[in-house]
Coordinates of C-alpha atoms and ligand atoms in Angstrom, one line a residue:
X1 CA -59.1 26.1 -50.9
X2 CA -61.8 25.7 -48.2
X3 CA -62.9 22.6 -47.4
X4 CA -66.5 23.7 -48.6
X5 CA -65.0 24.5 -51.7
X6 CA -62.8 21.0 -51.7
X7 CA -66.2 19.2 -51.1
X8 CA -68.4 21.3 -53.8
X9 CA -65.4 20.6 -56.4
X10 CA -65.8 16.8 -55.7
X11 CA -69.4 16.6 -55.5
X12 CA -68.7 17.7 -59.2
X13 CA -67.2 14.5 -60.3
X14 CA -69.1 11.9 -58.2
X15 CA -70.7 11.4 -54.5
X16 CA -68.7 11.7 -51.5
X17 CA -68.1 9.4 -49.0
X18 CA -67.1 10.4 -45.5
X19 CA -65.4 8.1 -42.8
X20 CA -66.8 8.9 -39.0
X21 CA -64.3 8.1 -36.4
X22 CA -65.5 8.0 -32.7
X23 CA -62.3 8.3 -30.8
X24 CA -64.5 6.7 -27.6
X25 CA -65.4 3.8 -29.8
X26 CA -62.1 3.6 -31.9
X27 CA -59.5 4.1 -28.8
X28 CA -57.7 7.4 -28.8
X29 CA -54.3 5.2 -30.3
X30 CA -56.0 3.6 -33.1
X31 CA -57.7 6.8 -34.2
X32 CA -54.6 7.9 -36.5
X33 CA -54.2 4.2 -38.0
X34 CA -58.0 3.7 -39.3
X35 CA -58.3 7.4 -40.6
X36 CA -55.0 6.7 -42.8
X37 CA -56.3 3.4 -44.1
X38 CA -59.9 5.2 -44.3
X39 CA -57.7 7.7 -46.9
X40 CA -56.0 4.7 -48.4
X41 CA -59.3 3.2 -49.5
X42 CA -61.1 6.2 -50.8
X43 CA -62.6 7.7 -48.3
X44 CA -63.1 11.8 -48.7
X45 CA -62.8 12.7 -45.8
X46 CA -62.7 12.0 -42.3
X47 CA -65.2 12.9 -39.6
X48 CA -64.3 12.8 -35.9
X49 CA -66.9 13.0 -33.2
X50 CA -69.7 10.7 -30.9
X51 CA -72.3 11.8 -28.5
X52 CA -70.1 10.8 -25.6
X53 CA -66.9 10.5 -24.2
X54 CA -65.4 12.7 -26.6
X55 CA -63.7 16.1 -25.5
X56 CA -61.2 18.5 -24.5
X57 CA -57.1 17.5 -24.4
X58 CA -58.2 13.9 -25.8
X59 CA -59.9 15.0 -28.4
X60 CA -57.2 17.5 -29.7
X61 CA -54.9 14.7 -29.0
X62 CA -56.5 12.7 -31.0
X63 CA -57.4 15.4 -33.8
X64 CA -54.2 16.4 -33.9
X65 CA -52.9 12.7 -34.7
X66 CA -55.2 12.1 -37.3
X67 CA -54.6 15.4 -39.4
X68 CA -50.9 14.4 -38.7
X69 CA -51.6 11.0 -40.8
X70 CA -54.2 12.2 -43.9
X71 CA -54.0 15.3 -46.7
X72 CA -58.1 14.2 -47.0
X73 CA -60.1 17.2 -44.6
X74 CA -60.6 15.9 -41.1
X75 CA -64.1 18.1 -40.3
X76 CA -65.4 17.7 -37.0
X77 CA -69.0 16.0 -35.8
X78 CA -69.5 17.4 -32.7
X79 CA -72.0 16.3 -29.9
X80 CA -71.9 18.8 -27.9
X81 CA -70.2 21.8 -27.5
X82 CA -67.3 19.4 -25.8
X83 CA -66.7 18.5 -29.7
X84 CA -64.5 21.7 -30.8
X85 CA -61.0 21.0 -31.7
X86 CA -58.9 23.8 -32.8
X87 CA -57.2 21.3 -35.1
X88 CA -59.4 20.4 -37.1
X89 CA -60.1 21.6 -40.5
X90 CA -63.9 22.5 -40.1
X91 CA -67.2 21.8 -38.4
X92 CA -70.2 20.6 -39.2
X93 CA -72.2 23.8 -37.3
X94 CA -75.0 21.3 -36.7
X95 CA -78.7 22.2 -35.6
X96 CA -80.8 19.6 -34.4
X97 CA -83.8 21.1 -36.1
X98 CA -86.5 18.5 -34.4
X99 CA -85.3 18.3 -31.0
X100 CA -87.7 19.4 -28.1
X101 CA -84.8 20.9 -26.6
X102 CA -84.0 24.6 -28.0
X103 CA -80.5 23.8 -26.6
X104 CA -79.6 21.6 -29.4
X105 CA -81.2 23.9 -32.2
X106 CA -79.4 27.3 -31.3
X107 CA -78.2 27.4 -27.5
X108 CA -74.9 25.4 -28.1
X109 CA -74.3 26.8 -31.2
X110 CA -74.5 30.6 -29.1
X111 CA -72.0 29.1 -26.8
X112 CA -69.3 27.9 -29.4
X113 CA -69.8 30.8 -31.8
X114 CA -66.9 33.0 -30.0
X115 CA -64.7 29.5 -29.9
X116 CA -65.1 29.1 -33.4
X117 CA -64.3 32.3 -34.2
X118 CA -61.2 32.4 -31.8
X119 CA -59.6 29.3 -33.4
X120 CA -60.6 30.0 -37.2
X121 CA -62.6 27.3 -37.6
X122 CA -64.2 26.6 -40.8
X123 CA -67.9 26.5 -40.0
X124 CA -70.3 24.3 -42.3
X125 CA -73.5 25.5 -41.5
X126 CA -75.7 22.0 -41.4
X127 CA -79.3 20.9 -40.6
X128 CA -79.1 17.9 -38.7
X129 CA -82.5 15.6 -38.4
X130 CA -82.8 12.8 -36.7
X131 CA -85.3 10.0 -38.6
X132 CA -86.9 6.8 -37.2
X133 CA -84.7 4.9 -35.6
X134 CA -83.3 7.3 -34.3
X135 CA -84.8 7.1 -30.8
X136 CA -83.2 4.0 -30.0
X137 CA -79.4 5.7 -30.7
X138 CA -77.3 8.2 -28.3
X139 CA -77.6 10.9 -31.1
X140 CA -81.4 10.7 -30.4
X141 CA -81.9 10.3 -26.7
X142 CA -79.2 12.8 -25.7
X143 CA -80.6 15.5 -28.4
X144 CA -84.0 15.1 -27.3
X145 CA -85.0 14.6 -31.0
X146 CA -88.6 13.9 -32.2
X147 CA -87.3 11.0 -34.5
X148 CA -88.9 11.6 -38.4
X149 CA -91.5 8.9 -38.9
X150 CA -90.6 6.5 -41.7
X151 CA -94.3 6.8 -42.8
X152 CA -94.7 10.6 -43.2
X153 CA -91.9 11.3 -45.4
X154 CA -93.5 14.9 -45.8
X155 CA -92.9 15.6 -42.6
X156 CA -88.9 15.3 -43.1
X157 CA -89.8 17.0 -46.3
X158 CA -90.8 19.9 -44.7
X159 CA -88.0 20.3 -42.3
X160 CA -85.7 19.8 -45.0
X161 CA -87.3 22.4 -47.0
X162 CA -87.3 24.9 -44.1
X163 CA -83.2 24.5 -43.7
X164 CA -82.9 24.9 -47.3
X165 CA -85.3 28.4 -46.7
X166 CA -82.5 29.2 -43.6
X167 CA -80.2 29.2 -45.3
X168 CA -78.3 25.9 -44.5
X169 CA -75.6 24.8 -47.2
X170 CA -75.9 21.0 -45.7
X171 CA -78.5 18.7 -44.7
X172 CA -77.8 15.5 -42.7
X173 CA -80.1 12.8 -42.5
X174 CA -79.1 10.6 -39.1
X175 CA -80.4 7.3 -38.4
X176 CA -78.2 7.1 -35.6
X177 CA -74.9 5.6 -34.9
X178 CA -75.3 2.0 -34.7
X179 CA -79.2 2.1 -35.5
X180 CA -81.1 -1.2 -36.7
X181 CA -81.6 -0.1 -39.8
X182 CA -80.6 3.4 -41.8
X183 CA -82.6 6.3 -42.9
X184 CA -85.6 5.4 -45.0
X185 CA -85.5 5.4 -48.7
X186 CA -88.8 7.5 -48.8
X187 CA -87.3 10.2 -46.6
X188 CA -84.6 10.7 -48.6
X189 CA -86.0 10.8 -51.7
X190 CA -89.1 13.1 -50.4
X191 CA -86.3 15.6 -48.7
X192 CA -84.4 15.5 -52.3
X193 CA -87.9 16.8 -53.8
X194 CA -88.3 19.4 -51.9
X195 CA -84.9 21.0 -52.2
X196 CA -84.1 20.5 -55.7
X197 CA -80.3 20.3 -55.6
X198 CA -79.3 22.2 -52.7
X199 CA -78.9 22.3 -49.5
X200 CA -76.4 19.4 -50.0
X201 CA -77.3 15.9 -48.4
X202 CA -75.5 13.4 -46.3
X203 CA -77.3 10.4 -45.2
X204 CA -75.6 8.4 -42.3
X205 CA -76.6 6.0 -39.2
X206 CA -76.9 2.2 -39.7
X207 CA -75.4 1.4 -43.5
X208 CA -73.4 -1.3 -43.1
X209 CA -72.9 -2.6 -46.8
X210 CA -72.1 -0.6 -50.3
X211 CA -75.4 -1.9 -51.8
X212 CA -77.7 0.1 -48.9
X213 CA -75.0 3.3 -49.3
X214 CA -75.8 2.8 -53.3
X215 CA -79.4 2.9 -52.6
X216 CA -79.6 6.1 -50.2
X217 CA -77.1 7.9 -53.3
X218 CA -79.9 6.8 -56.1
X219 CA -82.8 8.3 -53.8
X220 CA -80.9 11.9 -53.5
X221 CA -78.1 11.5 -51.3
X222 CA -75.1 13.7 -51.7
X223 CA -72.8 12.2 -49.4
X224 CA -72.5 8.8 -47.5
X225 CA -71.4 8.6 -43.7
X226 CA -70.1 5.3 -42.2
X227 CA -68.8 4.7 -38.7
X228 CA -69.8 1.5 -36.8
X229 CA -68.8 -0.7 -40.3
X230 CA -65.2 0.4 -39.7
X231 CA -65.2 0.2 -36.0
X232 CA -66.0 -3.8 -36.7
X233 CA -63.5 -5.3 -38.9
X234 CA -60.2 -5.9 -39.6
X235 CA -58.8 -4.7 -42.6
X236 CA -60.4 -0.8 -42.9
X237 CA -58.8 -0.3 -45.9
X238 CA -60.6 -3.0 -47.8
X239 CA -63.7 -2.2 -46.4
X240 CA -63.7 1.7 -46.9
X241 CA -62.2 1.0 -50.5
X242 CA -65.2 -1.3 -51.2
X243 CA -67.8 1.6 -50.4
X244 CA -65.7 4.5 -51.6
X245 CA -65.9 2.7 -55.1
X246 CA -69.8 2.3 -55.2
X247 CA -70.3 5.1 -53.8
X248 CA -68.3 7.3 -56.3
X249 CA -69.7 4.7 -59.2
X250 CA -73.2 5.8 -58.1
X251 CA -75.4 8.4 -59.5
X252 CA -78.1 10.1 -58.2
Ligands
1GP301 C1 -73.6 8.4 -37.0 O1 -74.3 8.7 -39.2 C2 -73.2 8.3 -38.4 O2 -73.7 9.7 -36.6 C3 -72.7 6.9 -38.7 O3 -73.6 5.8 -38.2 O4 -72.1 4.3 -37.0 O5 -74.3 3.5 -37.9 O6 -72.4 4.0 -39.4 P1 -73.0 4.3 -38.1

């Protein structure tokens, strides 16, 4: 089964909740331990990347640790085309639609086609926007982005809707890692609008408790992305368990 398939075949039952481990931010040592106790406490898969730091024979080290340690599909979040890892199980093939740079939209993703295609790499092809706050995160200073204003939801809308008429099977809506506060509820709900049910949706940057995860899910959200929240405390398990089980409890 592909991992597209895997996800489609859960998104059946309930929403999905995806772990993001930055290797920079996690250390390279711990990175197996938190995506094993991310699996123990419900997470559905695991998501490796960061905007820097992250690349080449650490990253496969890493990668290669991790898939060693979970049976959940570890998918890759790449910054840059630094992010590949022929371990891996897939990529999010991401376009940063409303960036000023046409590097970010289809020059990188030129450069790692042949890569992909050389390691077998299963490609998700995504629509990655970048919303208010955006600007004050890595995500959206490195990629250039025109963050999504909070208070034109249309104008998310209408990117959304043109990835859906591309042909992308995913949409993610990024706050940033680490941002002040998470993608708006009025974005997510305008983008769900406009697409009916597909592309898919993954909302991620900034939620740092099951209630706000809840909320995004109720306003159109497919999926659920944490990272910081796991980098922060103690016991992963218990904290990944607590947002795997709203956000599988939750309906849209
Ligand atoms: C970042 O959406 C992810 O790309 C996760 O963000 O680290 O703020 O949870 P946080």
């Amino acid at each position: 089964m592909s991992v597209w398939e895997y996800l489609e075949e859960r998104l059946e039952k309930h929403p999905l909740y995806f772990v993001l481990i930055d290797p920079d931010e996690t250390g390279f040592d711990e990175a197996p331990r938190v995506a094993r106790e991310a699996e123990a406490g419900g997470a559905d898969a695991i998501l490796v990347g960061g905007t820097v730091g992250v690349q080449g024979e650490i990253l496969d080290f890493t990668v290669k640790a991790i898939k060693e340690s979970v049976s959940v599909p570890v998918i890759l979040f790449p910054g840059d085309i630094s992010g590949i890892s022929k371990y891996a199980d897939a990529i999010l093939y991401l376009s940063l639609l409303n960036s000023r740079n046409p590097y970010y939209i289809s020059g990188v993703q030129a450069l790692a086609a042949p890569i992909l295609l050389r390691y077998g790499l299963e490609v998700i092809p995504t629509a990655y926007l970048i919303t208010e706050p955006g600007q004050e995160t890595a995500a959206g200073w490195v990629g250039d982005a025109r963050p999504l204003p909070r208070r034109k939801p249309s104008l998310a809308a209408a990117y959304a809707l043109a990835a859906k008429f591309i042909g992308y099977r995913m949409i993610y809506l990024e706050a940033g890692s680490g941002a002040s506060y998470p993608v708006d509820n009025g974005i997510v709900a305008a983008v769900r609008r406009a697409i009916g049910s597909f592309p898919r949706v993954i909302v991620g940057g900034g939620i740092r408790s099951p209630e706000v995860a809840v909320e995004k899910i109720k306003h159109g959200a497919d999926a659920i992305v944490t990272g910081t929240i796991v980098e922060e405390v103690e016991d992963i398990k218990a904290v990944v368990s607590r947002f795997a089980k709203a956000i599988h409890g939750a309906r849209q």
